[in-house]
mmCIF file of C-alpha atoms in Angstrom:
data_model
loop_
_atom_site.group_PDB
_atom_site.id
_atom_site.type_symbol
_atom_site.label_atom_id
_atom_site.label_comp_id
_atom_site.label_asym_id
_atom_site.label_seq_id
_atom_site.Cartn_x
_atom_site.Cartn_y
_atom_site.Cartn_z
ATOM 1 C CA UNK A 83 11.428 20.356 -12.199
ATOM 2 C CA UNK A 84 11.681 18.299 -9.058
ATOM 3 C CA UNK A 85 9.167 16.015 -7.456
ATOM 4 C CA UNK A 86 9.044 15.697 -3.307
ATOM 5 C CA UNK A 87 8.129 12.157 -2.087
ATOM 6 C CA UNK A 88 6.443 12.183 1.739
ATOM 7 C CA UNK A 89 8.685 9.412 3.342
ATOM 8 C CA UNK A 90 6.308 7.108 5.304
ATOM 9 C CA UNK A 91 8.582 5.939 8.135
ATOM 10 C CA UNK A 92 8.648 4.602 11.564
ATOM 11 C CA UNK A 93 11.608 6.972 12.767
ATOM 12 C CA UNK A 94 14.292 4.161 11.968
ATOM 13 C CA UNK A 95 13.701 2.558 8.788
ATOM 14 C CA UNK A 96 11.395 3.558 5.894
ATOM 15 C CA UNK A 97 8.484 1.482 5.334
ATOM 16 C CA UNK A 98 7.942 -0.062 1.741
ATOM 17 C CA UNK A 99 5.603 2.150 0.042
ATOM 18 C CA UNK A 100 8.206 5.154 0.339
ATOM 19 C CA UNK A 101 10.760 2.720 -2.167
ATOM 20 C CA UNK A 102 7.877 2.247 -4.734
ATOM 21 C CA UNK A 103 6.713 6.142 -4.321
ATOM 22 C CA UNK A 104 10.231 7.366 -5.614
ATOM 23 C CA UNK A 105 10.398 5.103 -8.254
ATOM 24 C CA UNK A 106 7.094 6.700 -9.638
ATOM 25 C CA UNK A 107 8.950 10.026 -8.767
ATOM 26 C CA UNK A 108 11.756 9.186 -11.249
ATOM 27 C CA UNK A 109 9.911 8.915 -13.810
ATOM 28 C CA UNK A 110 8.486 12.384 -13.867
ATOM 29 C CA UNK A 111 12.031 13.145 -15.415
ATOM 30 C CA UNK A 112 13.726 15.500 -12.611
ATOM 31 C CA UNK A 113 15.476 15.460 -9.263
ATOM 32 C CA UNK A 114 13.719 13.563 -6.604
ATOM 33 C CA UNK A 115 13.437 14.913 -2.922
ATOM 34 C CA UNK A 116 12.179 12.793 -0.260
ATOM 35 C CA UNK A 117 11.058 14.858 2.977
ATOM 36 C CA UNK A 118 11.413 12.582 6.691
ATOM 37 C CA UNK A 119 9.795 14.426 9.640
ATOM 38 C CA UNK A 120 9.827 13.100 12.654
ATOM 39 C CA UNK A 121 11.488 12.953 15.766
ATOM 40 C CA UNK A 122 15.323 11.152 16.455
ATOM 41 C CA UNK A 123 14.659 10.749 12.543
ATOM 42 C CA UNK A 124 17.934 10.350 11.624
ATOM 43 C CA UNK A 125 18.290 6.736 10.613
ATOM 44 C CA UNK A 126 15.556 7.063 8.672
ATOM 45 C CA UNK A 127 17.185 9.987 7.004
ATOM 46 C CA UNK A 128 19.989 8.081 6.001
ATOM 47 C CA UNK A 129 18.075 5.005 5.112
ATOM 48 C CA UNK A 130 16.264 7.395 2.230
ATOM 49 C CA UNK A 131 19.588 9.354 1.370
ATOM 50 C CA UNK A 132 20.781 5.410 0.051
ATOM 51 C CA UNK A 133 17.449 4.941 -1.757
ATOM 52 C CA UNK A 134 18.913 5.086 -5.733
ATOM 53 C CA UNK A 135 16.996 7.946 -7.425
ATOM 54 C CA UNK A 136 17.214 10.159 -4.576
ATOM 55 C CA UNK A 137 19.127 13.328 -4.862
ATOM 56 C CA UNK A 138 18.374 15.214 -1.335
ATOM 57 C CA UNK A 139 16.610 13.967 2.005
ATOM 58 C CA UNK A 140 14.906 17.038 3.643
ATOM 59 C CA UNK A 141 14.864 16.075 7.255
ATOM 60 C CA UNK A 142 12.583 17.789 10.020
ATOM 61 C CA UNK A 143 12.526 16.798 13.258
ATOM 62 C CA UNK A 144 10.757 17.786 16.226
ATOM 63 C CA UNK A 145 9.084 16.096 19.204
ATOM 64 C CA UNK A 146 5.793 17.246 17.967
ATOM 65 C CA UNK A 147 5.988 14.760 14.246
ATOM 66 C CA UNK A 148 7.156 11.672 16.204
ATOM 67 C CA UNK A 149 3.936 10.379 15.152
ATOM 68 C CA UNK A 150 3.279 11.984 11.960
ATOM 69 C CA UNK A 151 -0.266 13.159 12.763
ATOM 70 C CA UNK A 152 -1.318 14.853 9.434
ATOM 71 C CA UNK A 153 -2.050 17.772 10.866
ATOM 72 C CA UNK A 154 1.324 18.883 11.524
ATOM 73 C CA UNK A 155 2.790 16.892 8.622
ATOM 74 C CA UNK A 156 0.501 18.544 6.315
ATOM 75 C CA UNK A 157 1.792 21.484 7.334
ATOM 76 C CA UNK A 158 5.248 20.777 7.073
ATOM 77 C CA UNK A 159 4.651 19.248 3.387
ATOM 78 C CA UNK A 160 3.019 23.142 2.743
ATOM 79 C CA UNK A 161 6.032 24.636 3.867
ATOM 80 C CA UNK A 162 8.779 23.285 1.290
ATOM 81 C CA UNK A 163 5.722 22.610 -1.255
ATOM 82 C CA UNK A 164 6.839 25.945 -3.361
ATOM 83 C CA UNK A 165 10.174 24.626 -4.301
ATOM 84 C CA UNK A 166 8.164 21.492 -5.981
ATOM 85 C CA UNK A 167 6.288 20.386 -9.481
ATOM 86 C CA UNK A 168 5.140 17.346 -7.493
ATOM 87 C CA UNK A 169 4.333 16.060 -4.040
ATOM 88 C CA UNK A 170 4.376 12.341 -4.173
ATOM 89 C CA UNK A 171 2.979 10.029 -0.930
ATOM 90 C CA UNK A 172 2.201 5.997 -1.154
ATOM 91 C CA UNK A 173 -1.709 5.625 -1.320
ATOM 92 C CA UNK A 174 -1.514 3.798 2.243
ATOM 93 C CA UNK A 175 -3.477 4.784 4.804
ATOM 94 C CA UNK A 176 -0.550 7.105 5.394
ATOM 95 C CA UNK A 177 -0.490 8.842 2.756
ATOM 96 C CA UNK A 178 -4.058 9.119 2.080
ATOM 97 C CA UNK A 179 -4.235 11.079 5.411
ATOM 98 C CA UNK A 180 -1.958 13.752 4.726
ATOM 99 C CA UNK A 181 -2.020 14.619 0.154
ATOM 100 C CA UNK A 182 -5.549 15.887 0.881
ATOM 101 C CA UNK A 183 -4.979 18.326 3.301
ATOM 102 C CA UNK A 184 -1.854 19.107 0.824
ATOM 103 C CA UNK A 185 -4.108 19.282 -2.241
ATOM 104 C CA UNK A 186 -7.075 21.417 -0.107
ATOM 105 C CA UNK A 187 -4.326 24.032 0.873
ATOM 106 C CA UNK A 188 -2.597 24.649 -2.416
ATOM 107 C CA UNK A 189 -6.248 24.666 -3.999
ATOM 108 C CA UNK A 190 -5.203 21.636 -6.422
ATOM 109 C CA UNK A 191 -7.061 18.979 -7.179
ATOM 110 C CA UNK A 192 -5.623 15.756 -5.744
ATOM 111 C CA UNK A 193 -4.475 12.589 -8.307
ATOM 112 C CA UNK A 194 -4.827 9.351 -6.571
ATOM 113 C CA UNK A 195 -3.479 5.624 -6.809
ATOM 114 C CA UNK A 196 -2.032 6.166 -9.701
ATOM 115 C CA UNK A 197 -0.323 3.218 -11.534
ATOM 116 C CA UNK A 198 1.720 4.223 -14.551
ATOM 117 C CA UNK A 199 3.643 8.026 -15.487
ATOM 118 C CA UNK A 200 3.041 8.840 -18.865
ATOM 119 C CA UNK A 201 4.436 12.211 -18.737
ATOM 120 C CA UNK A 202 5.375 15.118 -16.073
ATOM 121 C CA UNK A 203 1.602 15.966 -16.249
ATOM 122 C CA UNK A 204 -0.170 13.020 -17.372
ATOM 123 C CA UNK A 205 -1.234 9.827 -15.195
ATOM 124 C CA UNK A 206 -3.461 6.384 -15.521
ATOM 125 C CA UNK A 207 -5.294 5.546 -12.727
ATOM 126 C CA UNK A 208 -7.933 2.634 -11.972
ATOM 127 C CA UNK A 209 -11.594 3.701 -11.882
ATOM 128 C CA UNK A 210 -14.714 1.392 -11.395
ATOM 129 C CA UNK A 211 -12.737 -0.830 -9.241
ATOM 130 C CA UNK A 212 -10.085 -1.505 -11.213
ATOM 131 C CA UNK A 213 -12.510 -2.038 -14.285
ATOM 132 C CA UNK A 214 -11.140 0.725 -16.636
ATOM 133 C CA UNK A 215 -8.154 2.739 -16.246
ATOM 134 C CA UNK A 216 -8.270 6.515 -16.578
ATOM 135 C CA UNK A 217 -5.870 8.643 -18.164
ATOM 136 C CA UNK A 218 -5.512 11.744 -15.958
ATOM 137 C CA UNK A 219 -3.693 15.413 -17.253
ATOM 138 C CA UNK A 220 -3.212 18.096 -15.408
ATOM 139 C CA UNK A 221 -2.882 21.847 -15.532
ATOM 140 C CA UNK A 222 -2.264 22.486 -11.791
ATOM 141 C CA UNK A 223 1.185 24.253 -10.909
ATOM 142 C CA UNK A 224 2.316 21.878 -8.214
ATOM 143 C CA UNK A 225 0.823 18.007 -8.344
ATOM 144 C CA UNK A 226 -0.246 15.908 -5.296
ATOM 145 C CA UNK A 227 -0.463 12.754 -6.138
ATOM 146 C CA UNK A 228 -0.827 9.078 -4.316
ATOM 147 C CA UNK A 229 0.868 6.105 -5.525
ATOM 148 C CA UNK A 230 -0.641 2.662 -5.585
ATOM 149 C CA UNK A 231 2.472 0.580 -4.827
ATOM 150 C CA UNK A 232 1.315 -2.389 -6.776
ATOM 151 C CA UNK A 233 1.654 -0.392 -9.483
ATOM 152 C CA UNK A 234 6.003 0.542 -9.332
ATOM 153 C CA UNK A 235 8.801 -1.378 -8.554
ATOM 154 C CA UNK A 236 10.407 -0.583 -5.298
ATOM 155 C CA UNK A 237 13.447 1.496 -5.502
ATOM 156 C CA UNK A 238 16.590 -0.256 -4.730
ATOM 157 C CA UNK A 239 19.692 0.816 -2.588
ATOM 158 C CA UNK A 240 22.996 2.770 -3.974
ATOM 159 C CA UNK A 241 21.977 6.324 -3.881
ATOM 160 C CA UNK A 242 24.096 8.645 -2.298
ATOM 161 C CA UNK A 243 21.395 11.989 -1.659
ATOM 162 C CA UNK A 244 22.730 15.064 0.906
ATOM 163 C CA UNK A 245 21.275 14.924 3.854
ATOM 164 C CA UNK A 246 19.512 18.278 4.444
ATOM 165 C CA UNK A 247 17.828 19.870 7.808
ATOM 166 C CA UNK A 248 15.230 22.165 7.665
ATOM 167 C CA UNK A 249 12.785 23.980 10.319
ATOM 168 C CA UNK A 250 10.751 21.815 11.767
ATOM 169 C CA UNK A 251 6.721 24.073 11.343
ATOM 170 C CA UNK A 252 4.841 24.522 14.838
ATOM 171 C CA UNK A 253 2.767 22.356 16.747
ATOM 172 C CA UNK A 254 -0.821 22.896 15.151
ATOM 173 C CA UNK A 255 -2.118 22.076 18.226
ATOM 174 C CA UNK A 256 -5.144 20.510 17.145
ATOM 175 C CA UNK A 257 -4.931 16.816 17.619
ATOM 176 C CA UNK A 258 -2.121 14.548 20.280
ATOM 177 C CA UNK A 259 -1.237 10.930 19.980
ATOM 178 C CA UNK A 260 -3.378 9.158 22.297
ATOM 179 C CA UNK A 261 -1.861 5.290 21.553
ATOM 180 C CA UNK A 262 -1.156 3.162 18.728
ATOM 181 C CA UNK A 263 -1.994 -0.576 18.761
ATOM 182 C CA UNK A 264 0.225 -2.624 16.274
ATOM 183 C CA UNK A 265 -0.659 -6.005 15.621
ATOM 184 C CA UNK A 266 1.525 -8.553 16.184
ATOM 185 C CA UNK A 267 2.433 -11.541 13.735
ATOM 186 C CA UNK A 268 5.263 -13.887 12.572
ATOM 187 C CA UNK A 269 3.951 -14.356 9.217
ATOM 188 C CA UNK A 270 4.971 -11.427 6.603
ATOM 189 C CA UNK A 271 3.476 -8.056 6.266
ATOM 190 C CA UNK A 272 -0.259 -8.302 3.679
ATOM 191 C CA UNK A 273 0.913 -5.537 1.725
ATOM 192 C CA UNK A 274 4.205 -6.409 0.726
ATOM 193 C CA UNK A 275 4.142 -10.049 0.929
ATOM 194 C CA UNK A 276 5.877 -12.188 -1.742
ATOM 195 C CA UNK A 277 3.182 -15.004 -1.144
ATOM 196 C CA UNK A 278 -0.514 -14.712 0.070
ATOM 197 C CA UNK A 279 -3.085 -17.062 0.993
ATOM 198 C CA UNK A 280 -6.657 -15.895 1.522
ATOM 199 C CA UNK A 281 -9.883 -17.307 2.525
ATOM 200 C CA UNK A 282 -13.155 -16.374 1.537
ATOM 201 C CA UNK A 283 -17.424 -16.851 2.743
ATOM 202 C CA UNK A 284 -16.529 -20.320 1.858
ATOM 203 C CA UNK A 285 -14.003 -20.911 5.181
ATOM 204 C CA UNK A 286 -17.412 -20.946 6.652
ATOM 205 C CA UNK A 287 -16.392 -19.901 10.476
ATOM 206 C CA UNK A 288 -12.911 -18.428 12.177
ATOM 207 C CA UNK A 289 -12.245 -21.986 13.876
ATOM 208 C CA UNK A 290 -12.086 -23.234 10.020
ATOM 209 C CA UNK A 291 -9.599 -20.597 8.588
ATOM 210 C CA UNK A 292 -6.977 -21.757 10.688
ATOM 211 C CA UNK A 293 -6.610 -25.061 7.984
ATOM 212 C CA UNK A 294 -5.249 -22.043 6.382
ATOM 213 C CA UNK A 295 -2.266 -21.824 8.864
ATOM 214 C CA UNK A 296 -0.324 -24.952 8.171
ATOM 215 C CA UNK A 297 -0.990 -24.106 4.317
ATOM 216 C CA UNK A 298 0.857 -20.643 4.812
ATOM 217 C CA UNK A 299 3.563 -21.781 6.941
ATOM 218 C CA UNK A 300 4.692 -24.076 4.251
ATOM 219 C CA UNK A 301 4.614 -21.280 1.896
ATOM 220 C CA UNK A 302 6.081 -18.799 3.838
ATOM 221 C CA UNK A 303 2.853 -16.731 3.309
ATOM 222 C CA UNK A 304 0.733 -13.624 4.906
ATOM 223 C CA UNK A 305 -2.788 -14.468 5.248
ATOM 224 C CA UNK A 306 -5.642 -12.624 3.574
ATOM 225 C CA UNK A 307 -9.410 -12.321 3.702
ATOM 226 C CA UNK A 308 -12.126 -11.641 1.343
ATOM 227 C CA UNK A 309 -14.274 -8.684 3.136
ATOM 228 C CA UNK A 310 -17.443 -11.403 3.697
ATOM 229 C CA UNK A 311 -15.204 -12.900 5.586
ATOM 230 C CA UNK A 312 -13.675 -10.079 7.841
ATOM 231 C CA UNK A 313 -17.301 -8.883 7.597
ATOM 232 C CA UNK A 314 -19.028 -12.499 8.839
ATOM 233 C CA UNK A 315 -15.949 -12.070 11.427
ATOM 234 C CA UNK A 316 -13.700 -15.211 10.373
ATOM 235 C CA UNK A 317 -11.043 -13.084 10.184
ATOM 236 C CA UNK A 318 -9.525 -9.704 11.308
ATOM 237 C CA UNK A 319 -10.009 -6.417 9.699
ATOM 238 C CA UNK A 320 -6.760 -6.272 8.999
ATOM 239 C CA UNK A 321 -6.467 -9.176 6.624
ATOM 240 C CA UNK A 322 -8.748 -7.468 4.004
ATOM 241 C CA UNK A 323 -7.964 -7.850 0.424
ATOM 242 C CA UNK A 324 -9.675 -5.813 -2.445
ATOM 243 C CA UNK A 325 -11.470 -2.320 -3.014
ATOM 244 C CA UNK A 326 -11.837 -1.513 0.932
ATOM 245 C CA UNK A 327 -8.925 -3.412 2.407
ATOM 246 C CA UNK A 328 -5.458 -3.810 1.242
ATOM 247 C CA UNK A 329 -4.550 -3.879 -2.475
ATOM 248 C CA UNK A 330 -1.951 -6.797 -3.378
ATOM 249 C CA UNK A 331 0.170 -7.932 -5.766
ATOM 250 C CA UNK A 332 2.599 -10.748 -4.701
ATOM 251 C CA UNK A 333 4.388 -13.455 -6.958
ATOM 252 C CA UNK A 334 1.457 -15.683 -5.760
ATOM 253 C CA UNK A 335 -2.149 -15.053 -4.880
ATOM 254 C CA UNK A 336 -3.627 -18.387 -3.212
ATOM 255 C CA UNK A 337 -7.911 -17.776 -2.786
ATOM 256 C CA UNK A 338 -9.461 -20.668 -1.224
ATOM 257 C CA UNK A 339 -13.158 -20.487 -0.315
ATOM 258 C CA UNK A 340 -13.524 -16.716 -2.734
ATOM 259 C CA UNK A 341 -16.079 -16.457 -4.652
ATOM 260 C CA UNK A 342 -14.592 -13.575 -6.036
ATOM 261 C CA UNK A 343 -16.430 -10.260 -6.074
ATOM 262 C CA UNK A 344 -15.662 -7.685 -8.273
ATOM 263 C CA UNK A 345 -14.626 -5.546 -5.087
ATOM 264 C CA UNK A 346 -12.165 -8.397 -4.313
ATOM 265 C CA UNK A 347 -10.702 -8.584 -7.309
ATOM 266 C CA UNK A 348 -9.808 -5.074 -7.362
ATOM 267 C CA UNK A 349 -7.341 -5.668 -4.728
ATOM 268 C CA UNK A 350 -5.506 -9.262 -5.714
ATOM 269 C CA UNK A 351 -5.777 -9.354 -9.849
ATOM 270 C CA UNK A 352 -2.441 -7.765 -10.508
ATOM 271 C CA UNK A 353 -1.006 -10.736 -8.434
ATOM 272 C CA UNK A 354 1.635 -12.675 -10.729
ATOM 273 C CA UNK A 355 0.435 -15.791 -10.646
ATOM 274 C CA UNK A 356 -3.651 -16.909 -9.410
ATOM 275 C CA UNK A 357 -4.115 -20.082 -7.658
ATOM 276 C CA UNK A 358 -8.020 -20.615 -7.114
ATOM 277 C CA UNK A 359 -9.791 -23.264 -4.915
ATOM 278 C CA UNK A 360 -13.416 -23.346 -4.824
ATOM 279 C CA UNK A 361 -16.128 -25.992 -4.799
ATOM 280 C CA UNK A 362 -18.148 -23.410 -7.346
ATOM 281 C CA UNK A 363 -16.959 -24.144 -11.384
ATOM 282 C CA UNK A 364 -18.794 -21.244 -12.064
ATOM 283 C CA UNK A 365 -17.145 -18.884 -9.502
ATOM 284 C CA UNK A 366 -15.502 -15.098 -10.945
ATOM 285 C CA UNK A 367 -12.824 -16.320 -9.239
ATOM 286 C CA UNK A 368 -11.718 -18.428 -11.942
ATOM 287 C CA UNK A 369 -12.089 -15.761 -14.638
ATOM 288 C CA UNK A 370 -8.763 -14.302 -13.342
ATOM 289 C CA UNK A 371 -6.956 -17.702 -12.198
ATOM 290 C CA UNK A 372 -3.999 -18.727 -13.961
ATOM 291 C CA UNK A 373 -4.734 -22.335 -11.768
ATOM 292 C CA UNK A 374 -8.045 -23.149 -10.549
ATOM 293 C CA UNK A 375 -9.240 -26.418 -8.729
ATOM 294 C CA UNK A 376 -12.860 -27.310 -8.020
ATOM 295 C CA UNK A 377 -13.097 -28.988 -5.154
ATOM 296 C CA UNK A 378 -13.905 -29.098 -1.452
ATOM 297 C CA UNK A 379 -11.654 -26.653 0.434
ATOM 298 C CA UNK A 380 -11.863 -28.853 3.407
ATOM 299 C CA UNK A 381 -10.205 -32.038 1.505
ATOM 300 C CA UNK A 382 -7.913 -29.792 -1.090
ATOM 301 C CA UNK A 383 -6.199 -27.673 1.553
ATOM 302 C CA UNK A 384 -4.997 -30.516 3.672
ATOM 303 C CA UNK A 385 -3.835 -32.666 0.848
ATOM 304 C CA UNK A 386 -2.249 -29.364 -1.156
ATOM 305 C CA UNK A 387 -0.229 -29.218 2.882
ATOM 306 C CA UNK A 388 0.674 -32.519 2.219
ATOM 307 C CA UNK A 389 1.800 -32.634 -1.147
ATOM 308 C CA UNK A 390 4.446 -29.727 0.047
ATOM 309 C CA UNK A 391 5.767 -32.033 2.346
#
């Protein structure tokens, strides 16, 4: 038995979801392969061949998966698929581009986000936005599965896995990377932030959620959004926390101005440790809180800046 994790990379380094991806792979029991195509791949190759748990990179490179356009990655997944129990991706956007194309081919059916390994063929997953958790089996001869990050520790370094080459699979042909617009910040990455700080409805326009900035940069924090907020346009698209955004789980979860919506808490409530401000004692929020103040955001946020000094 041996599982085959999708490496989600940017040609040089492997992004985070990869690490957390083969520690799910481990615990299906056998040897864990992690397949990098792209293009001038190599340190990226290497970066995965010193992930511990890792016992062989597969490496594919050709001009043609410098972007990793799922078309052609799909393809490359299907050819080495046959030598696998398990095809493994993070449930990123990434991922979630390329397993069902996997899972269509082979005629499987797909298991997503899932957040625990019970066995080689058994998985829990959360259903009803993160309401109830399903227990998944499965009879299919090869498994494609997507990992919800939150849910795994990210594999640390020390692993010493060959490096192998393999053909790189033709150019499909059907789609060609236009551009790719990457925003820009100093403040960590949402999804694998140690520290967020979100705003909610309650932020009450885009000029107001910068009081959020100095509170952040004391913290060291990424900044988050509740999707009324992205939605009423305080805030980018890209700051989205819960169901249909980004799904988080740092060492602490700051909500100011949330009201917190079932959908919302879906994405933040495995978060170590809840800190809730909101002018609304009855708020959901505070059903999940571990600290909750009820107050005006507008005074608490600027004396909470100040009391960090």
């Amino acid at each position: 038995m041996a599982a085959l994790v999708i490496a989600e990379h940017d040609n040089a380094t492997l992004k985070s979801g990869t690490l957390n991806t083969v520690t799910a792979a481990s615990r299906l029991g056998g040897e864990v392969h992690v397949l990098v195509a792209g293009h001038n791949c190599g340190a990226a190759a290497q970066a995965a061949a010193q992930v511990a748990g890792v016992s062989k990179v597969l490496v594919a490179d050709a001009a043609h998966l410098a972007d990793q356009l799922a078309e052609n990655l799909a393809e490359q997944v299907l050819a080495v698929a046959g030598n696998y129990t398990h095809v493994l991706a993070p449930a990123t956007a990434f991922g979630k581009n390329v397993t069902p194309r996997v899972a269509a081919r082979l005629d499987v059916a797909q298991i997503s986000d899932i957040t625990s390994v019970e066995s080689p063929d058994t998985f829990t997953r959360p259903i009803y936005a993160g309401n109830a958790i399903a227990t998944v089996q499965s009879a299919d001869k090869v498994k494609v599965i997507t990992v919800r990050t939150t849910g795994f520790d990210a594999a640390g370094a020390g692993g010493s896995g060959a490096v192998e080459s393999i053909a790189a699979v033709a150019d499909s042909g059907k789609t060609s990377f236009v551009s790719r617009e990457v925003a820009k910040s100093d403040r960590p990455e949402l999804a694998g932030a140690k520290i967020v700080v979100s705003g909610g409805r309650g932020m009450g326009s885009a000029e107001n959620f910068k009081i959020l900035d100095p509170l952040a940069d004391k913290l060291g924090a990424a900044l988050g959004a509740s999707r009324a907020a992205v939605d009423a346009g305080y805030a980018p698209n890209d700051w989205q926390v819960g169901q249909t955004g980004k799904i988080v789980a740092p060492q602490l979860y700051v909500a100011i101005g949330i009201s917190g919506a079932i959908q919302h808490l879906a994405g933040m409530k495995d978060s170590k440790v809840i800190v809730a401000v909101n002018k609304d004692a009855e708020a959901p929020i505070f059903g999940v809180a571990d600290y909750g103040l009820v107050a005006d955001l507008f005074a608490a946020v600027p004396e909470l800046v100040t009391e960090l000094g």
